[in-house]
PDB file of C-alpha atoms in Angstrom:
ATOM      1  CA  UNK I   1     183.627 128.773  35.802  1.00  0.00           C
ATOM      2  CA  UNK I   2     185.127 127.551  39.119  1.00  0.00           C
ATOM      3  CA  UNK I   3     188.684 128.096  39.746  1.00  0.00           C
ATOM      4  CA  UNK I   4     190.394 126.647  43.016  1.00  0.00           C
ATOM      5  CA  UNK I   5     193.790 127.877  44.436  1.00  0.00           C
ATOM      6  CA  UNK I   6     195.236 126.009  47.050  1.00  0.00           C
ATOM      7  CA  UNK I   7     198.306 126.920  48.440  1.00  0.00           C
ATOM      8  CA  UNK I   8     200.752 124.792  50.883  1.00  0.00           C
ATOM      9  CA  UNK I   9     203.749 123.965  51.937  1.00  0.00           C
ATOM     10  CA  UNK I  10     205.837 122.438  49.684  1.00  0.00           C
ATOM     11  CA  UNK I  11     207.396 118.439  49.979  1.00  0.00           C
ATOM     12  CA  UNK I  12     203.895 116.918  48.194  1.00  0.00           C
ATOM     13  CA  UNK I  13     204.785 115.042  44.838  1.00  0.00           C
ATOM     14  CA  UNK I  14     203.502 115.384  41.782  1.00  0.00           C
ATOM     15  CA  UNK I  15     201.045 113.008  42.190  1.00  0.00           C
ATOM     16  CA  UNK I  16     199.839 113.612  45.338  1.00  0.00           C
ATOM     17  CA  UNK I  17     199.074 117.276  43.724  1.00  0.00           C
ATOM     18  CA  UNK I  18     197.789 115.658  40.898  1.00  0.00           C
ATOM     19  CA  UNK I  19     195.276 113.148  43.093  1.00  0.00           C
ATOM     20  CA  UNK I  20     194.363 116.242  44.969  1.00  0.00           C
ATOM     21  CA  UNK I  21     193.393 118.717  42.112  1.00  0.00           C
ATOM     22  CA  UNK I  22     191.422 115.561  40.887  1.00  0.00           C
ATOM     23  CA  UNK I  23     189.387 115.094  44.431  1.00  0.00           C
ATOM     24  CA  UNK I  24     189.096 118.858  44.635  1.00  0.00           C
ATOM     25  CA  UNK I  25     187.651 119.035  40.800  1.00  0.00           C
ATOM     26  CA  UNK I  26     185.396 115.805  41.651  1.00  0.00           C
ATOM     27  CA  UNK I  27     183.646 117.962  44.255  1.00  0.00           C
ATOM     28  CA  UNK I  28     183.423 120.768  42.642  1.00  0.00           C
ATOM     29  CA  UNK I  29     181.602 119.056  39.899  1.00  0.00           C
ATOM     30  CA  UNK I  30     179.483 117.449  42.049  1.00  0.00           C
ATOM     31  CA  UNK I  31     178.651 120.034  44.681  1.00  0.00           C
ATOM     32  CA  UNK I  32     178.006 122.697  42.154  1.00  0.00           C
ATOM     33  CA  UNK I  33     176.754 121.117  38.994  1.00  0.00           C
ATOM     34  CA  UNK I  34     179.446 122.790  37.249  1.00  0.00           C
ATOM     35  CA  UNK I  35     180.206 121.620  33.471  1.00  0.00           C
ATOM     36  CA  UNK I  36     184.413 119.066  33.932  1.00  0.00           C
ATOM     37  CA  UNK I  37     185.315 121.448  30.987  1.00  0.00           C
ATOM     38  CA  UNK I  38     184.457 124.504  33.111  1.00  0.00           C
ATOM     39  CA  UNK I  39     186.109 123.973  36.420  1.00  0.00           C
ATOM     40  CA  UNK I  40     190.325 124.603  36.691  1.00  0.00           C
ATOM     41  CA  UNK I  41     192.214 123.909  39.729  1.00  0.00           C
ATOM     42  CA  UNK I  42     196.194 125.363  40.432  1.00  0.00           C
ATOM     43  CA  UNK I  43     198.269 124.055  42.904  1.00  0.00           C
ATOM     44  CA  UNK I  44     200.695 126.671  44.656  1.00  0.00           C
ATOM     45  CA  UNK I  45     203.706 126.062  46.526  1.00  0.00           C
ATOM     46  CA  UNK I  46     204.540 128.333  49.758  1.00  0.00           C
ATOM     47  CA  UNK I  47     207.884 128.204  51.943  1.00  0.00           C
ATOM     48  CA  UNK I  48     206.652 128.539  55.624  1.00  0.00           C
ATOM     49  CA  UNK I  49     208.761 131.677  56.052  1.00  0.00           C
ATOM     50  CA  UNK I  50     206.378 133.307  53.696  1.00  0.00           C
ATOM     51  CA  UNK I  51     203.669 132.132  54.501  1.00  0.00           C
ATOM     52  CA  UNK I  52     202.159 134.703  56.896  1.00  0.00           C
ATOM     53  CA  UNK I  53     203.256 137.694  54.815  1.00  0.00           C
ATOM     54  CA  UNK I  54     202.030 136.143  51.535  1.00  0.00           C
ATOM     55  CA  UNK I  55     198.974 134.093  52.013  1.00  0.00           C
ATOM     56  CA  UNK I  56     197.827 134.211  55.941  1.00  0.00           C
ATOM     57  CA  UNK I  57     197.532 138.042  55.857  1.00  0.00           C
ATOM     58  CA  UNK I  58     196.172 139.108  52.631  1.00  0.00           C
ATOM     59  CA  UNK I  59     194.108 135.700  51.514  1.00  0.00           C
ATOM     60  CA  UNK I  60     193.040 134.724  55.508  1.00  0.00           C
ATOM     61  CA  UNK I  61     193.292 137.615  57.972  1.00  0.00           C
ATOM     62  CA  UNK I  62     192.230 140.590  55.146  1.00  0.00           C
ATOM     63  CA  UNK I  63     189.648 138.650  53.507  1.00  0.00           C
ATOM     64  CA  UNK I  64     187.505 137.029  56.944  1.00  0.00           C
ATOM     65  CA  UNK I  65     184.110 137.451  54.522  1.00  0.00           C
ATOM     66  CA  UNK I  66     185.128 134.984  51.997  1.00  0.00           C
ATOM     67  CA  UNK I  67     186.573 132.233  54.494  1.00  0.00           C
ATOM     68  CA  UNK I  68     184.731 129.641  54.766  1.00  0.00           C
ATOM     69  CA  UNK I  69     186.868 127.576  57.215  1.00  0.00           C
ATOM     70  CA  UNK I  70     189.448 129.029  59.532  1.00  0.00           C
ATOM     71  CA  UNK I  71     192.689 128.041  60.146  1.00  0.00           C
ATOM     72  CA  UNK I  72     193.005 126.192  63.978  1.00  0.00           C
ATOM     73  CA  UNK I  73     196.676 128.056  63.992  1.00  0.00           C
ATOM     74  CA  UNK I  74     198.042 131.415  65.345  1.00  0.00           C
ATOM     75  CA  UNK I  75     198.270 134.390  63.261  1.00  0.00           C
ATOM     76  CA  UNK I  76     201.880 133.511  61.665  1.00  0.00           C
ATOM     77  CA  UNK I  77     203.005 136.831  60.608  1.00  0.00           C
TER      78      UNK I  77
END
């Protein structure tokens, strides 16, 4: 039961979210083997004046063991 959160700035259109949570499911899918009816994904708007208090420090800096790929930016907060 995979479920992907992305979260980003906001100013993408619906169906540039849309063609994303597709590409994102697709891989999923495929990667994992998992089941279409299994796999959700949620799209999450951020403002960049939030960002480092409410996803760069608790979902990046506080959680290094599950991040898989790290940001190429400074610490934002």
């Amino acid at each position: 039961m995979p479920h992907a959160v992305i979260k980003m700035f906001p100013g993408r259109d619906q169906a540039q979210k849309e063609a994303l949570a597709r590409a994102i499911n697709d891989a999923i899918i495929a990667t994992l083997g998992s089941k279409p009816e299994s796999v959700s994904v949620s799209i999450e708007d951020v403002t960049p004046e939030t960002w480092g208090q409410s996803v760069y420090g608790p979902e990046i800096a506080d959680k290094p063991e599950t991040l898989f790929i790290k940001p190429g930016y400074a610490d934002p907060r």
